[in-house]
PDB file of C-alpha atoms and ligand atoms in Angstrom:
ATOM      1  CA  UNK A   1      84.967  94.792  80.467  1.00 92.00           C
ATOM      2  CA  UNK A   2      88.227  94.128  82.341  1.00 96.00           C
ATOM      3  CA  UNK A   3      88.103  91.073  84.607  1.00 98.00           C
ATOM      4  CA  UNK A   4      88.573  93.313  87.679  1.00 98.00           C
ATOM      5  CA  UNK A   5      85.595  95.481  86.641  1.00 98.00           C
ATOM      6  CA  UNK A   6      83.522  92.339  86.245  1.00 98.00           C
ATOM      7  CA  UNK A   7      84.594  91.099  89.694  1.00 98.00           C
ATOM      8  CA  UNK A   8      83.702  94.452  91.248  1.00 98.00           C
ATOM      9  CA  UNK A   9      80.277  94.368  89.579  1.00 98.00           C
ATOM     10  CA  UNK A  10      79.617  90.955  91.175  1.00 98.00           C
ATOM     11  CA  UNK A  11      80.066  92.418  94.664  1.00 98.00           C
ATOM     12  CA  UNK A  12      78.488  95.833  94.010  1.00 98.00           C
ATOM     13  CA  UNK A  13      76.316  95.827  97.144  1.00 98.00           C
ATOM     14  CA  UNK A  14      79.119  94.954  99.580  1.00 98.00           C
ATOM     15  CA  UNK A  15      81.500  97.262  97.728  1.00 98.00           C
ATOM     16  CA  UNK A  16      79.170 100.226  98.080  1.00 98.00           C
ATOM     17  CA  UNK A  17      78.578  99.437 101.756  1.00 98.00           C
ATOM     18  CA  UNK A  18      82.321  99.120 102.453  1.00 98.00           C
ATOM     19  CA  UNK A  19      83.305 102.337 100.670  1.00 98.00           C
ATOM     20  CA  UNK A  20      80.442 104.616 101.754  1.00 98.00           C
ATOM     21  CA  UNK A  21      80.456 103.463 105.337  1.00 98.00           C
ATOM     22  CA  UNK A  22      79.347 105.430 108.435  1.00 98.00           C
ATOM     23  CA  UNK A  23      82.667 104.477 110.075  1.00 98.00           C
ATOM     24  CA  UNK A  24      84.750 106.187 107.384  1.00 98.00           C
ATOM     25  CA  UNK A  25      82.237 109.043 107.064  1.00 98.00           C
ATOM     26  CA  UNK A  26      82.620 109.770 110.789  1.00 98.00           C
ATOM     27  CA  UNK A  27      86.401 109.373 110.529  1.00 98.00           C
ATOM     28  CA  UNK A  28      86.548 111.928 107.711  1.00 98.00           C
ATOM     29  CA  UNK A  29      84.204 114.306 109.539  1.00 98.00           C
ATOM     30  CA  UNK A  30      86.425 114.115 112.618  1.00 98.00           C
ATOM     31  CA  UNK A  31      83.455 112.963 114.727  1.00 98.00           C
ATOM     32  CA  UNK A  32      84.516 109.338 115.203  1.00 98.00           C
ATOM     33  CA  UNK A  33      85.107 108.786 118.945  1.00 98.00           C
ATOM     34  CA  UNK A  34      88.828 108.386 119.689  1.00 98.00           C
ATOM     35  CA  UNK A  35      88.251 105.078 121.481  1.00 97.00           C
ATOM     36  CA  UNK A  36      86.610 103.690 118.326  1.00 98.00           C
ATOM     37  CA  UNK A  37      89.571 104.780 116.178  1.00 98.00           C
ATOM     38  CA  UNK A  38      92.033 103.262 118.637  1.00 98.00           C
ATOM     39  CA  UNK A  39      90.232  99.908 118.721  1.00 98.00           C
ATOM     40  CA  UNK A  40      90.033  99.882 114.905  1.00 98.00           C
ATOM     41  CA  UNK A  41      93.743 100.636 114.500  1.00 98.00           C
ATOM     42  CA  UNK A  42      94.693  97.954 117.016  1.00 97.00           C
ATOM     43  CA  UNK A  43      92.640  95.382 115.076  1.00 97.00           C
ATOM     44  CA  UNK A  44      93.929  96.679 111.739  1.00 96.00           C
ATOM     45  CA  UNK A  45      97.514  96.349 112.944  1.00 95.00           C
ATOM     46  CA  UNK A  46      96.867  92.596 113.235  1.00 95.00           C
ATOM     47  CA  UNK A  47      95.525  92.683 109.668  1.00 93.00           C
ATOM     48  CA  UNK A  48      98.696  94.438 108.440  1.00 93.00           C
ATOM     49  CA  UNK A  49     100.981  91.682 109.686  1.00 91.00           C
ATOM     50  CA  UNK A  50      99.336  89.036 107.487  1.00 95.00           C
ATOM     51  CA  UNK A  51      98.944  91.550 104.672  1.00 97.00           C
ATOM     52  CA  UNK A  52     102.735  92.060 104.618  1.00 96.00           C
ATOM     53  CA  UNK A  53     103.290  88.293 104.457  1.00 97.00           C
ATOM     54  CA  UNK A  54     100.695  87.953 101.655  1.00 98.00           C
ATOM     55  CA  UNK A  55     102.326  90.750  99.660  1.00 98.00           C
ATOM     56  CA  UNK A  56     105.705  89.067 100.107  1.00 98.00           C
ATOM     57  CA  UNK A  57     104.198  85.837  98.719  1.00 98.00           C
ATOM     58  CA  UNK A  58     102.839  87.724  95.711  1.00 98.00           C
ATOM     59  CA  UNK A  59     106.298  89.188  95.077  1.00 98.00           C
ATOM     60  CA  UNK A  60     107.700  85.659  95.216  1.00 98.00           C
ATOM     61  CA  UNK A  61     105.112  84.406  92.696  1.00 98.00           C
ATOM     62  CA  UNK A  62     105.119  87.322  90.240  1.00 98.00           C
ATOM     63  CA  UNK A  63     105.571  86.142  86.635  1.00 97.00           C
ATOM     64  CA  UNK A  64     108.558  88.430  85.983  1.00 98.00           C
ATOM     65  CA  UNK A  65     110.800  90.990  87.675  1.00 98.00           C
ATOM     66  CA  UNK A  66     108.922  93.980  86.148  1.00 98.00           C
ATOM     67  CA  UNK A  67     105.704  92.484  87.539  1.00 98.00           C
ATOM     68  CA  UNK A  68     107.320  92.158  90.991  1.00 98.00           C
ATOM     69  CA  UNK A  69     109.045  95.550  91.335  1.00 98.00           C
ATOM     70  CA  UNK A  70     105.969  97.752  92.062  1.00 97.00           C
ATOM     71  CA  UNK A  71     104.836  95.301  94.751  1.00 98.00           C
ATOM     72  CA  UNK A  72     108.306  95.317  96.287  1.00 97.00           C
ATOM     73  CA  UNK A  73     108.261  99.125  96.403  1.00 95.00           C
ATOM     74  CA  UNK A  74     104.802  99.032  97.945  1.00 95.00           C
ATOM     75  CA  UNK A  75     106.065  96.604 100.592  1.00 96.00           C
ATOM     76  CA  UNK A  76     108.656  99.223 101.546  1.00 93.00           C
ATOM     77  CA  UNK A  77     105.900 101.822 101.938  1.00 89.00           C
ATOM     78  CA  UNK A  78     103.884  99.599 104.233  1.00 91.00           C
ATOM     79  CA  UNK A  79     106.903  98.621 106.285  1.00 89.00           C
ATOM     80  CA  UNK A  80     107.980 102.275 106.552  1.00 87.00           C
ATOM     81  CA  UNK A  81     105.539 105.221 106.592  1.00 82.00           C
ATOM     82  CA  UNK A  82     102.435 103.094 107.113  1.00 84.00           C
ATOM     83  CA  UNK A  83     103.927 101.119 109.984  1.00 89.00           C
ATOM     84  CA  UNK A  84     105.122 104.266 111.750  1.00 92.00           C
ATOM     85  CA  UNK A  85     101.663 105.826 111.271  1.00 95.00           C
ATOM     86  CA  UNK A  86     100.200 102.900 113.211  1.00 95.00           C
ATOM     87  CA  UNK A  87     102.736 103.228 116.003  1.00 96.00           C
ATOM     88  CA  UNK A  88     102.329 107.031 116.298  1.00 97.00           C
ATOM     89  CA  UNK A  89      98.534 107.024 116.015  1.00 98.00           C
ATOM     90  CA  UNK A  90      97.987 104.179 118.467  1.00 98.00           C
ATOM     91  CA  UNK A  91     100.317 105.886 120.978  1.00 98.00           C
ATOM     92  CA  UNK A  92      98.648 109.305 120.510  1.00 98.00           C
ATOM     93  CA  UNK A  93      95.240 107.711 121.102  1.00 98.00           C
ATOM     94  CA  UNK A  94      96.501 106.274 124.384  1.00 97.00           C
ATOM     95  CA  UNK A  95      97.023 102.648 123.320  1.00 97.00           C
ATOM     96  CA  UNK A  96      99.839 100.184 122.795  1.00 96.00           C
ATOM     97  CA  UNK A  97     100.718  97.607 120.119  1.00 94.00           C
ATOM     98  CA  UNK A  98     102.382  95.204 122.561  1.00 94.00           C
ATOM     99  CA  UNK A  99     101.034  92.858 123.608  1.00 93.00           C
ATOM    100  CA  UNK A 100      98.849  92.579 120.468  1.00 93.00           C
ATOM    101  CA  UNK A 101      95.094  92.769 121.069  1.00 95.00           C
ATOM    102  CA  UNK A 102      92.997  89.626 120.729  1.00 96.00           C
ATOM    103  CA  UNK A 103      91.740  89.360 117.134  1.00 96.00           C
ATOM    104  CA  UNK A 104      88.017  90.070 116.752  1.00 97.00           C
ATOM    105  CA  UNK A 105      86.250  87.206 114.864  1.00 97.00           C
ATOM    106  CA  UNK A 106      86.138  89.305 111.680  1.00 97.00           C
ATOM    107  CA  UNK A 107      89.840  90.121 111.964  1.00 97.00           C
ATOM    108  CA  UNK A 108      90.509  86.406 112.442  1.00 97.00           C
ATOM    109  CA  UNK A 109      88.462  85.568 109.327  1.00 98.00           C
ATOM    110  CA  UNK A 110      90.471  88.100 107.341  1.00 98.00           C
ATOM    111  CA  UNK A 111      93.733  86.691 108.671  1.00 98.00           C
ATOM    112  CA  UNK A 112      92.621  83.202 107.628  1.00 98.00           C
ATOM    113  CA  UNK A 113      91.725  84.420 104.120  1.00 98.00           C
ATOM    114  CA  UNK A 114      95.097  86.126 103.681  1.00 98.00           C
ATOM    115  CA  UNK A 115      97.014  83.128 105.031  1.00 98.00           C
ATOM    116  CA  UNK A 116      95.092  80.771 102.722  1.00 98.00           C
ATOM    117  CA  UNK A 117      95.802  82.980  99.695  1.00 98.00           C
ATOM    118  CA  UNK A 118      99.485  83.257 100.634  1.00 98.00           C
ATOM    119  CA  UNK A 119      99.777  79.489 100.914  1.00 97.00           C
ATOM    120  CA  UNK A 120      97.655  78.691  97.833  1.00 97.00           C
ATOM    121  CA  UNK A 121     100.501  79.027  95.372  1.00 96.00           C
ATOM    122  CA  UNK A 122      98.073  80.916  93.106  1.00 97.00           C
ATOM    123  CA  UNK A 123      99.314  84.382  92.147  1.00 98.00           C
ATOM    124  CA  UNK A 124      95.771  85.314  91.021  1.00 98.00           C
ATOM    125  CA  UNK A 125      94.313  84.462  94.420  1.00 98.00           C
ATOM    126  CA  UNK A 126      96.985  86.522  96.181  1.00 98.00           C
ATOM    127  CA  UNK A 127      96.434  89.514  93.902  1.00 98.00           C
ATOM    128  CA  UNK A 128      92.633  89.196  94.233  1.00 98.00           C
ATOM    129  CA  UNK A 129      92.801  89.673  98.012  1.00 98.00           C
ATOM    130  CA  UNK A 130      95.412  92.442  97.778  1.00 98.00           C
ATOM    131  CA  UNK A 131      93.361  94.260  95.110  1.00 98.00           C
ATOM    132  CA  UNK A 132      90.226  94.341  97.240  1.00 98.00           C
ATOM    133  CA  UNK A 133      92.146  95.577 100.293  1.00 98.00           C
ATOM    134  CA  UNK A 134      93.723  98.459  98.380  1.00 98.00           C
ATOM    135  CA  UNK A 135      90.957  99.332  95.926  1.00 98.00           C
ATOM    136  CA  UNK A 136      88.226  99.584  98.583  1.00 98.00           C
ATOM    137  CA  UNK A 137      90.503 101.850 100.650  1.00 98.00           C
ATOM    138  CA  UNK A 138      91.220 104.072  97.627  1.00 98.00           C
ATOM    139  CA  UNK A 139      87.478 104.316  96.934  1.00 98.00           C
ATOM    140  CA  UNK A 140      86.438 105.330 100.448  1.00 98.00           C
ATOM    141  CA  UNK A 141      89.354 107.693 101.089  1.00 98.00           C
ATOM    142  CA  UNK A 142      89.575 109.614  97.785  1.00 98.00           C
ATOM    143  CA  UNK A 143      86.399 111.721  98.199  1.00 98.00           C
ATOM    144  CA  UNK A 144      87.739 112.942 101.577  1.00 98.00           C
ATOM    145  CA  UNK A 145      91.307 113.765 100.501  1.00 98.00           C
ATOM    146  CA  UNK A 146      90.752 117.520 100.390  1.00 96.00           C
ATOM    147  CA  UNK A 147      89.691 117.619 104.058  1.00 94.00           C
ATOM    148  CA  UNK A 148      92.525 115.505 105.483  1.00 97.00           C
ATOM    149  CA  UNK A 149      94.770 118.449 106.364  1.00 95.00           C
ATOM    150  CA  UNK A 150      92.200 119.918 108.784  1.00 95.00           C
ATOM    151  CA  UNK A 151      91.870 116.752 110.852  1.00 98.00           C
ATOM    152  CA  UNK A 152      93.951 115.402 113.746  1.00 98.00           C
ATOM    153  CA  UNK A 153      96.770 113.352 112.253  1.00 98.00           C
ATOM    154  CA  UNK A 154      95.321 109.985 113.326  1.00 98.00           C
ATOM    155  CA  UNK A 155      92.342 110.689 111.035  1.00 98.00           C
ATOM    156  CA  UNK A 156      93.990 112.881 108.383  1.00 98.00           C
ATOM    157  CA  UNK A 157      97.039 110.741 107.658  1.00 96.00           C
ATOM    158  CA  UNK A 158      94.844 107.652 107.385  1.00 97.00           C
ATOM    159  CA  UNK A 159      93.035 109.405 104.529  1.00 97.00           C
ATOM    160  CA  UNK A 160      96.192 110.719 102.812  1.00 96.00           C
ATOM    161  CA  UNK A 161      97.871 107.280 103.006  1.00 95.00           C
ATOM    162  CA  UNK A 162      94.965 105.904 100.952  1.00 96.00           C
ATOM    163  CA  UNK A 163      94.438 108.625  98.358  1.00 97.00           C
ATOM    164  CA  UNK A 164      96.408 110.581  95.771  1.00 96.00           C
ATOM    165  CA  UNK A 165      98.406 109.625  92.681  1.00 96.00           C
ATOM    166  CA  UNK A 166     100.892 107.311  94.435  1.00 94.00           C
ATOM    167  CA  UNK A 167      98.205 105.127  95.955  1.00 96.00           C
ATOM    168  CA  UNK A 168      96.120 105.242  92.767  1.00 98.00           C
ATOM    169  CA  UNK A 169      99.201 103.822  91.039  1.00 97.00           C
ATOM    170  CA  UNK A 170      99.312 100.916  93.492  1.00 97.00           C
ATOM    171  CA  UNK A 171      95.679 100.047  92.763  1.00 98.00           C
ATOM    172  CA  UNK A 172      96.197 100.395  89.001  1.00 98.00           C
ATOM    173  CA  UNK A 173      99.191  98.059  89.254  1.00 98.00           C
ATOM    174  CA  UNK A 174      97.336  95.407  91.299  1.00 98.00           C
ATOM    175  CA  UNK A 175      94.302  95.479  89.005  1.00 98.00           C
ATOM    176  CA  UNK A 176      96.609  95.277  86.000  1.00 98.00           C
ATOM    177  CA  UNK A 177      98.253  92.161  87.392  1.00 98.00           C
ATOM    178  CA  UNK A 178      94.929  90.396  87.875  1.00 98.00           C
ATOM    179  CA  UNK A 179      93.613  91.530  84.476  1.00 98.00           C
ATOM    180  CA  UNK A 180      96.825  90.304  82.846  1.00 97.00           C
ATOM    181  CA  UNK A 181      96.885  86.789  84.299  1.00 98.00           C
ATOM    182  CA  UNK A 182      93.112  86.210  84.207  1.00 98.00           C
ATOM    183  CA  UNK A 183      92.792  84.877  80.612  1.00 98.00           C
ATOM    184  CA  UNK A 184      95.515  82.275  81.217  1.00 97.00           C
ATOM    185  CA  UNK A 185      93.851  80.829  84.356  1.00 98.00           C
ATOM    186  CA  UNK A 186      91.999  77.538  84.331  1.00 97.00           C
ATOM    187  CA  UNK A 187      88.274  77.783  85.123  1.00 98.00           C
ATOM    188  CA  UNK A 188      89.068  76.326  88.574  1.00 97.00           C
ATOM    189  CA  UNK A 189      91.726  78.978  89.220  1.00 97.00           C
ATOM    190  CA  UNK A 190      89.352  81.710  88.062  1.00 98.00           C
ATOM    191  CA  UNK A 191      86.680  80.399  90.403  1.00 98.00           C
ATOM    192  CA  UNK A 192      89.102  80.350  93.330  1.00 98.00           C
ATOM    193  CA  UNK A 193      90.321  83.884  92.605  1.00 98.00           C
ATOM    194  CA  UNK A 194      86.737  85.109  92.243  1.00 98.00           C
ATOM    195  CA  UNK A 195      85.797  83.488  95.524  1.00 98.00           C
ATOM    196  CA  UNK A 196      88.745  85.197  97.248  1.00 98.00           C
ATOM    197  CA  UNK A 197      87.660  88.558  95.752  1.00 98.00           C
ATOM    198  CA  UNK A 198      84.059  88.081  96.920  1.00 98.00           C
ATOM    199  CA  UNK A 199      85.031  86.973 100.430  1.00 98.00           C
ATOM    200  CA  UNK A 200      87.544  89.806 100.834  1.00 98.00           C
ATOM    201  CA  UNK A 201      84.908  92.393  99.899  1.00 98.00           C
ATOM    202  CA  UNK A 202      82.389  90.921 102.351  1.00 98.00           C
ATOM    203  CA  UNK A 203      85.047  91.048 105.078  1.00 98.00           C
ATOM    204  CA  UNK A 204      86.024  94.670 104.312  1.00 98.00           C
ATOM    205  CA  UNK A 205      82.402  95.625 104.893  1.00 98.00           C
ATOM    206  CA  UNK A 206      82.143  93.501 108.044  1.00 98.00           C
ATOM    207  CA  UNK A 207      85.431  94.918 109.375  1.00 98.00           C
ATOM    208  CA  UNK A 208      83.985  98.460 109.264  1.00 98.00           C
ATOM    209  CA  UNK A 209      80.658  97.266 110.694  1.00 98.00           C
ATOM    210  CA  UNK A 210      82.512  95.771 113.672  1.00 97.00           C
ATOM    211  CA  UNK A 211      84.705  98.857 114.076  1.00 98.00           C
ATOM    212  CA  UNK A 212      81.690 101.171 114.041  1.00 98.00           C
ATOM    213  CA  UNK A 213      80.039  99.078 116.753  1.00 96.00           C
ATOM    214  CA  UNK A 214      83.230  99.121 118.846  1.00 95.00           C
ATOM    215  CA  UNK A 215      83.918  95.377 118.491  1.00 92.00           C
ATOM    216  CA  UNK A 216      81.202  94.037 120.767  1.00 82.00           C
ATOM    217  CA  UNK A 217      81.947  90.476 121.858  1.00 72.00           C
ATOM    218  CA  UNK A 218      80.593  88.069 119.235  1.00 57.00           C
TER     219      UNK A 218
HETATM  220  C1  VIB B   1      90.906  95.704 106.771  1.00 74.33           C
HETATM  221  C2  VIB B   1      91.768  96.517 105.896  1.00 74.33           C
HETATM  222  N1  VIB B   1      91.639  96.410 104.575  1.00 74.33           N
HETATM  223  C3  VIB B   1      92.422  97.127 103.773  1.00 74.33           C
HETATM  224  C4  VIB B   1      93.360  97.962 104.292  1.00 74.33           C
HETATM  225  C5  VIB B   1      94.181  98.761 103.369  1.00 74.33           C
HETATM  226  N2  VIB B   1      95.586  98.542 103.405  1.00 74.33           N
HETATM  227  C6  VIB B   1      96.209  97.536 103.991  1.00 74.33           C
HETATM  228  S1  VIB B   1      97.865  97.617 103.831  1.00 74.33           S
HETATM  229  C7  VIB B   1      97.753  98.990 102.959  1.00 74.33           C
HETATM  230  C8  VIB B   1      98.967  99.605 102.494  1.00 74.33           C
HETATM  231  C9  VIB B   1      99.287 100.917 102.320  1.00 74.33           C
HETATM  232  O1  VIB B   1      98.664 101.979 102.789  1.00 74.33           O
HETATM  233  C10 VIB B   1      96.424  99.364 102.803  1.00 74.33           C
HETATM  234  C11 VIB B   1      95.939 100.491 102.032  1.00 74.33           C
HETATM  235  C12 VIB B   1      93.478  98.056 105.676  1.00 74.33           C
HETATM  236  N3  VIB B   1      94.393  98.866 106.263  1.00 74.33           N
HETATM  237  N4  VIB B   1      92.673  97.328 106.466  1.00 74.33           N
END
């Protein structure tokens, strides 16, 4: 079994809950209340900022240029089409990105995890967090890809951004990076990367739980 398959099997319950979630089911059915989608996107926009910095750290720590190039291309995607999706969708739903919203406690936990991974100096830890963020999104969005075109763009484009061959390639690349470096890690480094993978999956689930509930004050 590939190391990434083993890691996923360790978190099977949270993984299933995060990728077959009532929040994303309602989003894909077009029944999610607009105010819920707006609040989610405003919180997720805070997530994206630290995600971009984490991805930049991974690029800086990649073992070779060929290992770095796909991540650098992906960074361009996030900074371009994905960023403009956020700005257009938040505006269309009647919200703003400035000033930024106050991070919900789960968003803050995710930010702390990403900042810790970025600062850790461990490429495996960085890739572990990035892999969970992308792989869980691929898994929830893919079954809904064929319905995206019929939805308002703030729902439909969120599905198409996270499905299809291009995005599958991103997930394959990230998993490949973790699988490749895994055997050369010390047991301590493996434990730290596993812990980052487990925590990230728990937070993906909790992020959707909070979004579904409309971010009630903790
Ligand atoms: C909490 C949370 N986890 C994962 C993602 C997924 N994600 C983050 S950046 C990016 C890049 C390209 O689409 C993707 C898929 C998210 N948005 N929010």
